[in-house]
mmCIF file of C-alpha atoms in Angstrom:
data_model
loop_
_atom_site.group_PDB
_atom_site.id
_atom_site.type_symbol
_atom_site.label_atom_id
_atom_site.label_comp_id
_atom_site.label_asym_id
_atom_site.label_seq_id
_atom_site.Cartn_x
_atom_site.Cartn_y
_atom_site.Cartn_z
ATOM 1 C CA MET A 194 124.957 199.672 124.898
ATOM 2 C CA LYS A 195 124.359 198.596 127.743
ATOM 3 C CA LYS A 196 121.147 197.337 127.590
ATOM 4 C CA MET A 197 122.223 196.023 124.021
ATOM 5 C CA LYS A 198 124.533 193.123 125.100
ATOM 6 C CA LYS A 199 121.698 192.838 128.027
ATOM 7 C CA GLN A 200 120.103 191.764 125.081
ATOM 8 C CA ILE A 201 122.597 189.344 123.050
ATOM 9 C CA LYS A 202 123.596 187.673 126.493
ATOM 10 C CA GLU A 203 119.577 186.207 127.012
ATOM 11 C CA THR A 204 119.558 185.509 123.111
ATOM 12 C CA PHE A 205 122.872 183.882 123.219
ATOM 13 C CA LEU A 206 121.913 181.347 126.310
ATOM 14 C CA ASN A 207 118.488 181.099 125.125
ATOM 15 C CA VAL A 208 120.283 179.250 122.410
ATOM 16 C CA LYS A 209 119.307 175.120 122.493
ATOM 17 C CA LEU A 210 121.759 173.329 121.506
ATOM 18 C CA PRO A 211 121.334 169.493 119.755
ATOM 19 C CA GLU A 212 122.055 166.585 122.374
ATOM 20 C CA PHE A 213 124.331 164.386 121.555
ATOM 21 C CA ASP A 214 125.706 160.717 123.771
ATOM 22 C CA GLU A 215 128.364 158.689 123.779
ATOM 23 C CA GLN A 216 127.702 157.131 119.978
ATOM 24 C CA ILE A 217 128.468 160.517 118.644
ATOM 25 C CA LEU A 218 131.128 159.685 115.769
ATOM 26 C CA ASN A 219 133.335 161.717 114.228
ATOM 27 C CA LYS A 220 134.048 161.296 110.316
ATOM 28 C CA LYS A 221 136.644 163.615 109.169
ATOM 29 C CA GLY A 222 135.758 166.650 111.090
ATOM 30 C CA ASN A 223 131.526 166.262 110.124
ATOM 31 C CA TYR A 224 129.488 164.757 113.075
ATOM 32 C CA VAL A 225 126.391 161.833 112.358
ATOM 33 C CA TYR A 226 124.486 161.676 114.902
ATOM 34 C CA MET A 227 123.129 157.678 115.715
ATOM 35 C CA ASP A 228 120.283 156.431 117.080
ATOM 36 C CA ASN A 229 120.620 153.281 119.408
ATOM 37 C CA ASN A 230 117.216 151.756 117.367
ATOM 38 C CA VAL A 231 119.898 151.690 114.117
ATOM 39 C CA ASN A 232 122.441 148.406 115.876
ATOM 40 C CA LYS A 233 119.104 146.360 116.513
ATOM 41 C CA LYS A 234 117.424 146.799 113.158
ATOM 42 C CA LYS A 235 120.176 145.948 111.562
ATOM 43 C CA LYS A 236 121.648 143.020 113.501
ATOM 44 C CA THR A 237 117.560 141.782 112.961
ATOM 45 C CA PHE A 238 118.321 141.574 109.406
ATOM 46 C CA ILE A 239 121.198 140.269 109.490
ATOM 47 C CA TRP A 240 119.673 137.246 111.617
ATOM 48 C CA LEU A 241 116.483 136.955 109.192
ATOM 49 C CA SER A 242 118.776 137.062 105.871
ATOM 50 C CA SER A 243 120.633 133.881 107.740
ATOM 51 C CA VAL A 244 117.784 132.189 108.319
ATOM 52 C CA CYS A 245 115.861 132.672 105.290
ATOM 53 C CA THR A 246 118.952 131.117 103.386
ATOM 54 C CA ALA A 247 119.071 128.303 106.042
ATOM 55 C CA VAL A 248 115.906 127.646 105.233
ATOM 56 C CA PHE A 249 116.009 128.141 101.466
ATOM 57 C CA CYS A 250 119.426 125.164 101.424
ATOM 58 C CA LEU A 251 116.709 123.207 103.058
ATOM 59 C CA LEU A 252 114.209 123.058 100.698
ATOM 60 C CA ILE A 253 116.870 122.710 98.427
ATOM 61 C CA PHE A 254 118.099 119.807 99.517
ATOM 62 C CA GLY A 255 114.888 118.485 100.927
ATOM 63 C CA GLY A 256 113.049 118.688 97.267
ATOM 64 C CA PHE A 257 116.394 117.423 95.769
ATOM 65 C CA TYR A 258 116.260 114.253 98.163
ATOM 66 C CA TYR A 259 112.769 113.775 97.851
ATOM 67 C CA ASN A 260 112.957 113.381 94.370
ATOM 68 C CA ASN A 261 116.114 110.914 94.298
ATOM 69 C CA TYR A 262 114.918 108.875 96.982
ATOM 70 C CA ILE A 263 111.784 109.096 98.221
ATOM 71 C CA MET A 264 109.352 109.349 95.444
ATOM 72 C CA ILE A 265 108.529 106.835 93.696
ATOM 73 C CA GLN A 266 109.630 106.861 90.081
ATOM 74 C CA ASN A 267 108.492 103.183 88.659
ATOM 75 C CA THR A 268 106.490 100.222 89.328
ATOM 76 C CA ILE A 269 107.612 97.258 88.369
ATOM 77 C CA GLY A 270 105.150 93.918 88.321
ATOM 78 C CA ILE A 271 105.663 90.301 88.760
ATOM 79 C CA ASP A 272 103.139 87.775 87.613
ATOM 80 C CA VAL A 273 103.461 84.051 87.957
ATOM 81 C CA ASN A 274 100.707 83.129 89.876
ATOM 82 C CA PRO A 275 101.565 85.735 92.970
ATOM 83 C CA SER A 276 101.251 88.760 91.493
ATOM 84 C CA LEU A 277 103.417 91.174 93.410
ATOM 85 C CA GLU A 278 104.324 94.704 92.842
ATOM 86 C CA LEU A 279 107.179 96.699 93.426
ATOM 87 C CA LYS A 280 107.039 100.612 93.520
ATOM 88 C CA VAL A 281 111.045 102.391 93.148
ATOM 89 C CA ASN A 282 112.656 105.171 93.072
ATOM 90 C CA LYS A 283 114.732 106.992 91.116
ATOM 91 C CA GLN A 284 117.978 105.334 92.235
ATOM 92 C CA ASN A 285 115.943 101.737 91.471
ATOM 93 C CA GLU A 286 115.761 101.401 95.575
ATOM 94 C CA VAL A 287 112.686 99.767 96.455
ATOM 95 C CA ARG A 288 110.909 102.160 98.760
ATOM 96 C CA GLU A 289 107.315 99.922 98.866
ATOM 97 C CA VAL A 290 106.383 96.155 97.714
ATOM 98 C CA LEU A 291 102.826 95.462 97.681
ATOM 99 C CA ALA A 292 101.538 91.635 97.405
ATOM 100 C CA ASN A 293 98.343 90.951 95.190
ATOM 101 C CA ASN A 294 97.731 87.643 96.485
ATOM 102 C CA GLU A 295 97.493 85.323 99.554
ATOM 103 C CA ASP A 296 100.730 83.288 96.718
ATOM 104 C CA ALA A 297 102.081 86.491 96.880
ATOM 105 C CA LYS A 298 102.119 87.117 101.104
ATOM 106 C CA THR A 299 103.519 83.210 100.997
ATOM 107 C CA VAL A 300 107.018 84.085 98.462
ATOM 108 C CA LEU A 301 107.141 87.635 100.402
ATOM 109 C CA GLN A 302 108.015 85.423 103.354
ATOM 110 C CA ASP A 303 110.105 87.192 105.659
ATOM 111 C CA MET A 304 112.009 88.802 103.298
ATOM 112 C CA ASP A 305 112.356 92.950 104.133
ATOM 113 C CA LEU A 306 113.697 94.106 100.388
ATOM 114 C CA VAL A 307 112.383 97.748 100.999
ATOM 115 C CA GLY A 308 115.949 99.938 100.429
ATOM 116 C CA SER A 309 116.876 97.476 98.462
ATOM 117 C CA ASP A 310 118.151 97.448 94.731
ATOM 118 C CA ILE A 311 115.540 96.683 92.373
ATOM 119 C CA ASN A 312 117.341 93.940 90.451
ATOM 120 C CA VAL A 313 118.415 91.728 93.505
ATOM 121 C CA ALA A 314 114.802 91.923 94.944
ATOM 122 C CA VAL A 315 113.359 90.664 91.700
ATOM 123 C CA ASN A 316 116.235 87.987 91.266
ATOM 124 C CA ALA A 317 115.078 87.073 95.448
ATOM 125 C CA LEU A 318 111.471 86.752 94.577
ATOM 126 C CA ILE A 319 111.487 84.883 91.735
ATOM 127 C CA GLY A 320 113.637 82.342 93.784
ATOM 128 C CA SER A 321 111.399 81.780 96.120
ATOM 129 C CA MET A 322 108.718 80.486 93.123
ATOM 130 C CA VAL A 323 110.712 78.638 92.252
ATOM 131 C CA GLN A 324 111.584 77.266 96.008
ATOM 132 C CA LEU A 325 107.608 77.520 96.474
ATOM 133 C CA GLY A 326 106.942 75.665 93.717
ATOM 134 C CA TYR A 327 105.254 77.932 91.794
ATOM 135 C CA LEU A 328 107.550 77.682 88.840
ATOM 136 C CA ASP A 329 108.090 74.605 87.977
ATOM 137 C CA ASP A 330 108.577 71.747 84.674
ATOM 138 C CA LEU A 331 104.532 72.419 84.048
ATOM 139 C CA ALA A 332 104.852 76.074 84.455
ATOM 140 C CA ASN A 333 108.132 78.277 83.659
ATOM 141 C CA SER A 334 106.572 81.333 82.768
ATOM 142 C CA ILE A 335 106.922 84.907 84.746
ATOM 143 C CA LEU A 336 105.788 88.321 83.376
ATOM 144 C CA ILE A 337 107.364 91.317 84.289
ATOM 145 C CA SER A 338 106.072 94.424 83.379
ATOM 146 C CA VAL A 339 107.302 97.899 84.148
ATOM 147 C CA ASP A 340 105.357 101.332 84.648
ATOM 148 C CA GLY A 341 106.398 104.951 84.410
ATOM 149 C CA LYS A 342 109.636 107.316 83.878
ATOM 150 C CA ASP A 343 111.807 105.878 81.522
ATOM 151 C CA SER A 344 110.082 102.629 81.763
ATOM 152 C CA GLU A 345 111.815 100.593 78.541
ATOM 153 C CA ALA A 346 115.664 101.341 79.981
ATOM 154 C CA LEU A 347 114.266 99.727 83.164
ATOM 155 C CA ARG A 348 112.734 96.568 81.345
ATOM 156 C CA VAL A 349 116.174 95.912 79.409
ATOM 157 C CA GLU A 350 117.809 96.682 82.498
ATOM 158 C CA LEU A 351 115.279 93.861 84.809
ATOM 159 C CA LEU A 352 115.869 90.817 81.957
ATOM 160 C CA ASN A 353 119.896 91.453 81.780
ATOM 161 C CA ASN A 354 120.427 91.438 85.483
ATOM 162 C CA LEU A 355 117.776 87.837 85.990
ATOM 163 C CA ASN A 356 119.724 85.459 87.205
ATOM 164 C CA ILE A 357 117.525 82.201 85.822
ATOM 165 C CA GLY A 358 118.287 79.137 83.498
ATOM 166 C CA ASP A 359 117.060 78.527 80.304
ATOM 167 C CA ASP A 360 114.540 76.621 81.708
ATOM 168 C CA TYR A 361 111.889 79.950 82.378
ATOM 169 C CA SER A 362 110.269 81.523 80.171
ATOM 170 C CA VAL A 363 110.146 85.494 80.545
ATOM 171 C CA VAL A 364 107.815 87.684 78.762
ATOM 172 C CA SER A 365 108.269 91.590 79.800
ATOM 173 C CA GLN A 366 106.562 94.712 78.630
ATOM 174 C CA LYS A 367 106.280 98.651 79.160
ATOM 175 C CA ILE A 368 102.492 99.160 80.235
ATOM 176 C CA ASN A 369 101.478 101.710 77.434
ATOM 177 C CA ASP A 370 98.105 102.514 78.917
ATOM 178 C CA ASN A 371 95.682 102.545 83.218
ATOM 179 C CA TYR A 372 94.744 99.463 83.104
ATOM 180 C CA SER A 373 93.181 99.892 86.787
ATOM 181 C CA ASP A 374 89.217 99.533 86.100
ATOM 182 C CA LEU A 375 89.850 96.360 84.339
ATOM 183 C CA ALA A 376 92.680 95.382 87.189
ATOM 184 C CA THR A 377 89.828 95.926 90.066
ATOM 185 C CA GLU A 378 86.665 94.431 87.764
ATOM 186 C CA TYR A 379 88.803 91.218 87.006
ATOM 187 C CA ASN A 380 91.212 91.030 90.592
ATOM 188 C CA ILE A 381 94.036 90.218 88.608
ATOM 189 C CA SER A 382 97.367 92.476 88.331
ATOM 190 C CA GLU A 383 97.240 95.781 85.077
ATOM 191 C CA GLY A 384 100.399 93.835 83.489
ATOM 192 C CA LYS A 385 98.034 90.188 82.895
ATOM 193 C CA VAL A 386 95.624 92.789 81.700
ATOM 194 C CA GLN A 387 97.516 93.669 78.908
ATOM 195 C CA LEU A 388 99.260 90.733 77.933
ATOM 196 C CA ILE A 389 95.511 89.648 77.867
ATOM 197 C CA ASN A 390 95.280 92.948 75.954
ATOM 198 C CA GLN A 391 97.976 91.650 73.343
ATOM 199 C CA VAL A 392 96.747 87.958 72.761
ATOM 200 C CA ILE A 393 93.175 88.983 71.202
ATOM 201 C CA ALA A 394 94.588 91.897 69.604
ATOM 202 C CA ASN A 395 96.434 88.927 67.681
ATOM 203 C CA ASN A 396 93.629 86.807 67.674
ATOM 204 C CA PRO A 397 90.087 88.650 68.260
ATOM 205 C CA ILE A 398 87.735 85.299 68.188
ATOM 206 C CA HIS A 399 89.238 85.545 71.571
ATOM 207 C CA THR A 400 86.935 87.632 74.890
ATOM 208 C CA PHE A 401 88.664 89.096 77.587
ATOM 209 C CA ASP A 402 86.282 87.370 80.030
ATOM 210 C CA GLU A 403 88.048 83.732 78.217
ATOM 211 C CA LEU A 404 91.108 84.815 79.451
ATOM 212 C CA ALA A 405 91.397 86.422 82.483
ATOM 213 C CA GLY A 406 91.412 83.427 84.448
ATOM 214 C CA LEU A 407 93.890 82.053 82.245
ATOM 215 C CA SER A 408 97.753 81.336 84.445
ATOM 216 C CA ILE A 409 100.345 83.505 83.079
ATOM 217 C CA ASN A 410 101.774 79.848 81.252
ATOM 218 C CA GLU A 411 98.907 79.639 79.206
ATOM 219 C CA LEU A 412 99.188 82.846 78.102
ATOM 220 C CA ASN A 413 102.501 82.514 77.183
ATOM 221 C CA LEU A 414 101.285 79.627 75.233
ATOM 222 C CA LEU A 415 98.929 81.728 73.534
ATOM 223 C CA LEU A 416 101.048 84.692 72.774
ATOM 224 C CA GLY A 417 104.073 82.931 70.984
ATOM 225 C CA ASN A 418 107.189 83.899 70.608
ATOM 226 C CA THR A 419 107.615 88.008 70.881
ATOM 227 C CA ASP A 420 110.488 90.627 70.558
ATOM 228 C CA ASN A 421 109.923 91.267 74.595
ATOM 229 C CA THR A 422 109.511 86.855 75.145
ATOM 230 C CA VAL A 423 113.002 85.583 75.995
ATOM 231 C CA GLY A 424 112.859 81.189 76.418
ATOM 232 C CA SER A 425 109.327 79.065 75.424
ATOM 233 C CA ALA A 426 106.829 78.646 77.772
ATOM 234 C CA SER A 427 106.752 75.118 78.665
ATOM 235 C CA GLU A 428 103.871 72.309 77.185
ATOM 236 C CA LYS A 429 105.062 69.609 79.451
ATOM 237 C CA ALA A 430 101.604 69.902 81.071
ATOM 238 C CA TYR A 431 99.705 68.677 77.573
ATOM 239 C CA ILE A 432 100.317 65.699 75.621
ATOM 240 C CA GLY A 433 102.735 67.641 72.777
ATOM 241 C CA ARG A 434 102.789 68.921 69.981
ATOM 242 C CA ASP A 435 103.515 65.299 68.141
ATOM 243 C CA ASN A 436 100.967 63.322 69.593
ATOM 244 C CA ALA A 437 98.883 65.942 68.368
ATOM 245 C CA LEU A 438 99.488 65.833 64.936
ATOM 246 C CA THR A 439 99.764 62.535 65.088
ATOM 247 C CA ILE A 440 96.177 61.619 66.530
ATOM 248 C CA ALA A 441 94.963 63.690 63.420
ATOM 249 C CA LEU A 442 96.861 61.509 61.330
ATOM 250 C CA ASN A 443 95.641 58.823 62.500
ATOM 251 C CA HIS A 444 91.986 59.940 62.187
ATOM 252 C CA ALA A 445 92.137 61.485 58.671
ATOM 253 C CA GLY A 446 93.886 58.370 57.802
ATOM 254 C CA VAL A 447 97.050 59.697 56.050
ATOM 255 C CA SER A 448 101.101 58.794 57.004
ATOM 256 C CA ALA A 449 102.930 61.219 58.045
ATOM 257 C CA SER A 450 104.947 60.982 54.830
ATOM 258 C CA ASP A 451 102.452 61.770 52.710
ATOM 259 C CA VAL A 452 101.650 65.313 54.505
ATOM 260 C CA ALA A 453 104.647 67.970 52.650
ATOM 261 C CA HIS A 454 103.515 70.658 55.259
ATOM 262 C CA TYR A 455 101.517 71.620 58.331
ATOM 263 C CA GLU A 456 100.732 73.596 61.150
ATOM 264 C CA ILE A 457 100.899 73.001 64.512
ATOM 265 C CA GLU A 458 99.436 75.869 66.830
ATOM 266 C CA MET A 459 98.404 76.355 70.549
ATOM 267 C CA ASP A 460 94.738 77.922 70.503
ATOM 268 C CA TYR A 461 92.193 77.900 73.624
ATOM 269 C CA ASP A 462 88.999 77.217 73.383
ATOM 270 C CA TYR A 463 87.646 76.235 76.915
ATOM 271 C CA VAL A 464 90.975 74.637 77.004
ATOM 272 C CA ILE A 465 93.746 74.674 76.218
ATOM 273 C CA VAL A 466 94.057 73.220 72.302
ATOM 274 C CA TYR A 467 96.158 71.607 70.065
ATOM 275 C CA GLU A 468 94.886 73.025 65.727
ATOM 276 C CA ILE A 469 96.573 71.554 63.625
ATOM 277 C CA GLU A 470 96.178 72.619 59.490
ATOM 278 C CA PHE A 471 98.084 69.469 56.703
ATOM 279 C CA TYR A 472 97.162 68.940 52.842
ATOM 280 C CA TYR A 473 96.983 65.926 51.677
ATOM 281 C CA ASN A 474 95.633 65.550 48.180
ATOM 282 C CA ASN A 475 94.848 68.347 47.732
ATOM 283 C CA VAL A 476 92.627 68.928 50.284
ATOM 284 C CA GLU A 477 93.014 71.054 53.591
ATOM 285 C CA TYR A 478 92.237 69.072 56.250
ATOM 286 C CA ASP A 479 91.972 70.801 60.016
ATOM 287 C CA TYR A 480 91.640 70.302 63.418
ATOM 288 C CA GLU A 481 91.048 70.909 66.844
ATOM 289 C CA ILE A 482 92.447 68.850 69.852
ATOM 290 C CA ASN A 483 92.366 69.071 73.777
ATOM 291 C CA ALA A 484 95.768 69.636 74.500
ATOM 292 C CA ILE A 485 95.624 68.022 77.856
ATOM 293 C CA THR A 486 93.387 64.503 77.046
ATOM 294 C CA GLY A 487 93.949 64.220 73.203
ATOM 295 C CA ASP A 488 90.366 63.852 72.546
ATOM 296 C CA ILE A 489 89.479 65.380 68.891
ATOM 297 C CA ILE A 490 87.257 68.134 69.894
ATOM 298 C CA GLU A 491 86.361 69.010 65.856
ATOM 299 C CA TYR A 492 87.538 68.712 62.645
ATOM 300 C CA ASP A 493 87.562 70.306 59.114
ATOM 301 C CA ARG A 494 88.103 68.691 55.545
ATOM 302 C CA ASP A 495 88.249 71.222 52.706
ATOM 303 C CA GLY A 496 85.649 73.397 54.719
ATOM 304 C CA GLU A 497 83.052 70.726 56.040
ATOM 305 C CA HIS A 498 82.550 70.916 59.583
ATOM 306 C CA HIS A 499 82.327 68.334 61.338
ATOM 307 C CA THR A 500 81.903 67.788 66.059
ATOM 308 C CA VAL A 501 83.542 65.180 67.097
ATOM 309 C CA ASN A 502 82.158 62.852 69.428
ATOM 310 C CA ASN A 503 84.585 61.646 72.664
ATOM 311 C CA ASN A 504 84.126 58.111 71.572
ATOM 312 C CA ALA A 505 85.445 58.543 68.726
ATOM 313 C CA SER A 506 87.984 60.396 69.893
ATOM 314 C CA THR A 507 89.386 58.476 72.453
ATOM 315 C CA ASN A 508 89.634 55.639 69.456
ATOM 316 C CA ASN A 509 92.337 57.074 68.626
ATOM 317 C CA ASN A 510 94.296 57.717 71.390
ATOM 318 C CA SER A 511 94.510 54.485 73.915
ATOM 319 C CA THR A 512 95.252 56.811 77.025
ATOM 320 C CA ASN A 513 91.563 58.269 76.987
ATOM 321 C CA ASN A 514 90.045 54.956 76.870
ATOM 322 C CA ASN A 515 89.693 56.033 80.881
ATOM 323 C CA ASN A 516 88.178 59.456 80.260
ATOM 324 C CA SER A 517 85.264 57.022 78.589
ATOM 325 C CA ASN A 518 84.738 54.474 81.488
ATOM 326 C CA ASN A 519 84.456 57.637 83.723
ATOM 327 C CA ASN A 520 82.023 59.936 81.285
ATOM 328 C CA THR A 521 79.599 56.368 80.822
ATOM 329 C CA SER A 522 79.584 56.136 84.468
ATOM 330 C CA ASN A 523 78.733 59.269 85.083
ATOM 331 C CA ASN A 524 75.700 59.573 82.980
ATOM 332 C CA SER A 525 73.689 56.561 84.446
ATOM 333 C CA SER A 526 73.722 57.534 88.142
ATOM 334 C CA ASN A 527 72.963 61.341 87.279
ATOM 335 C CA ASN A 528 69.337 60.131 85.156
ATOM 336 C CA SER A 529 67.353 62.889 87.483
ATOM 337 C CA THR A 530 69.469 65.247 85.949
ATOM 338 C CA ASN A 531 66.994 67.898 83.517
ATOM 339 C CA ASN A 532 67.559 68.037 80.635
ATOM 340 C CA ILE A 533 70.516 66.073 80.369
ATOM 341 C CA THR A 534 72.387 65.790 77.123
ATOM 342 C CA THR A 535 72.495 62.242 76.440
ATOM 343 C CA ASN A 536 75.182 61.822 73.979
ATOM 344 C CA ASN A 537 79.160 62.605 74.316
ATOM 345 C CA THR A 538 79.680 65.859 72.474
ATOM 346 C CA TYR A 539 79.971 69.225 74.416
ATOM 347 C CA ILE A 540 76.963 70.793 75.364
ATOM 348 C CA GLY A 541 78.109 74.606 74.901
ATOM 349 C CA LYS A 542 78.663 77.528 78.147
ATOM 350 C CA GLU A 543 75.377 78.913 76.977
ATOM 351 C CA ARG A 544 73.594 75.322 78.269
ATOM 352 C CA ALA A 545 75.560 74.995 81.230
ATOM 353 C CA GLN A 546 74.540 78.151 82.145
ATOM 354 C CA GLU A 547 70.832 76.923 81.539
ATOM 355 C CA ILE A 548 70.771 74.002 83.265
ATOM 356 C CA ALA A 549 71.779 75.789 86.380
ATOM 357 C CA LEU A 550 70.033 78.942 86.534
ATOM 358 C CA ASN A 551 66.935 76.660 86.263
ATOM 359 C CA HIS A 552 68.450 74.378 88.789
ATOM 360 C CA ALA A 553 68.537 77.689 91.280
ATOM 361 C CA GLY A 554 64.994 78.976 90.622
ATOM 362 C CA LEU A 555 66.744 81.982 88.468
ATOM 363 C CA SER A 556 67.198 83.817 85.156
ATOM 364 C CA SER A 557 70.180 85.629 83.296
ATOM 365 C CA ASN A 558 69.249 89.274 84.038
ATOM 366 C CA GLU A 559 68.979 88.538 87.965
ATOM 367 C CA VAL A 560 72.554 87.039 88.265
ATOM 368 C CA ARG A 561 75.623 88.737 87.403
ATOM 369 C CA PHE A 562 78.382 85.283 86.631
ATOM 370 C CA ASP A 563 81.562 85.560 87.704
ATOM 371 C CA LYS A 564 82.947 82.577 85.509
ATOM 372 C CA VAL A 565 82.089 79.940 82.986
ATOM 373 C CA GLU A 566 85.134 77.937 82.362
ATOM 374 C CA LEU A 567 85.675 74.368 81.085
ATOM 375 C CA ASP A 568 88.035 72.251 83.136
ATOM 376 C CA VAL A 569 89.522 68.960 83.274
ATOM 377 C CA ASP A 570 89.902 67.375 86.038
ATOM 378 C CA ASP A 571 90.450 63.245 86.143
ATOM 379 C CA ASN A 572 90.080 63.107 83.024
ATOM 380 C CA ARG A 573 86.459 64.457 83.139
ATOM 381 C CA THR A 574 85.764 67.680 81.185
ATOM 382 C CA THR A 575 83.468 69.737 83.050
ATOM 383 C CA TYR A 576 82.148 72.994 82.813
ATOM 384 C CA GLU A 577 82.422 75.038 86.290
ATOM 385 C CA ILE A 578 80.078 78.092 86.748
ATOM 386 C CA GLU A 579 80.065 80.983 89.399
ATOM 387 C CA PHE A 580 77.279 83.263 89.907
ATOM 388 C CA LYS A 581 76.232 86.130 92.307
ATOM 389 C CA TYR A 582 72.781 87.260 93.028
ATOM 390 C CA SER A 583 71.693 89.299 96.205
ATOM 391 C CA TYR A 584 74.281 88.348 98.691
ATOM 392 C CA TYR A 585 74.669 85.011 97.374
ATOM 393 C CA GLU A 586 77.039 83.087 95.911
ATOM 394 C CA TYR A 587 76.165 79.601 93.530
ATOM 395 C CA GLU A 588 78.980 77.539 93.085
ATOM 396 C CA TYR A 589 78.303 74.673 89.720
ATOM 397 C CA GLU A 590 79.999 72.039 88.662
ATOM 398 C CA ILE A 591 78.048 70.782 85.499
ATOM 399 C CA ASP A 592 79.920 68.056 82.994
ATOM 400 C CA ALA A 593 80.855 69.002 79.454
ATOM 401 C CA TYR A 594 79.244 65.001 77.830
ATOM 402 C CA THR A 595 75.970 65.070 79.980
ATOM 403 C CA GLY A 596 75.019 68.537 81.403
ATOM 404 C CA ALA A 597 74.535 66.559 85.409
ATOM 405 C CA ILE A 598 75.283 68.758 88.110
ATOM 406 C CA LEU A 599 78.215 67.132 89.215
ATOM 407 C CA ASN A 600 78.563 69.207 92.318
ATOM 408 C CA SER A 601 76.599 72.699 93.609
ATOM 409 C CA GLU A 602 76.966 75.483 96.510
ATOM 410 C CA ILE A 603 75.106 78.280 97.615
ATOM 411 C CA ASP A 604 77.236 80.966 99.956
ATOM 412 C CA ASP A 605 75.694 83.638 101.706
#
């Protein structure tokens, strides 16, 4: 018995009880052992959750702000002769202004349009163009092109908020395709590329090369009034439709009272021309008249084509006597030029190119032509020709009637 008590005592003393500290919680009589790391982990989880929530909120807000205030949604092009682009956000606020040529930089002056409403910015730029003389009575056309999301709605909004008088003509359009390659090649805006394509679609006889150098006002004249045109392009730089009709009737020996119906349209044949069609005694007459000088370039009478020389045309327009005298003196002063044509009809673009190449000692497959245009300056009609060979740029001015080289330059 004594031995048994001794064994029980030793057994009791050898029992190892669990170690509890002050963090033991008593809940309804049940003891729960709590590790010190539990609180630390719980605090870390709460902190990470808070950070993630804050980051998520920042991302949501940042995405909203970027989408509405930073990201470019539309590009608005303004073309007169100066060419500018305005990039705007979803709120129609200007984010960036680009000047596409030197004239555009002049128009911008010291204006800071970033942050401005697009309607305010467009009116400010047009006002600057008027003030600086880029828009006037002789050239009153403005091209506004809109590219991007909801471009049609923005186009209409811009038109409705223009603060210009009835003396100006606005052609507005939304960009329907990507014209960046052509715009880069010809150093013009994508809006002007689309406008030229529209003119060609109406009259496929034209080529892009022919029209690329024309002004917005000239293209507007060729396009005629469309659903997207407000106002009429100015013709004050030209002789006028009535004068052109009078010249044609006088040449045909027909009185205006004898003509029941006639049509007059403006077109381009190396220069801006009036195309006139009328009937007299069941005979159809078609005339093409230089819109600047009043010269009759050519005419048809029931399909019989005639090219009229300069002297003949000036007989029908007394205001062009100086032009005839200038051509006579030029012929006598340039007899040394190779292969000069002695009559007074246009020598043609191909002949002018040939004369320039012969003078330069080059062939057509060696050069790249940048410009071949018929120009009228001080009552003198000339071909202006520019082409590149190697690192050199050649410029020629050739009399359109005689083929005389009036000026030539080589730049490296």
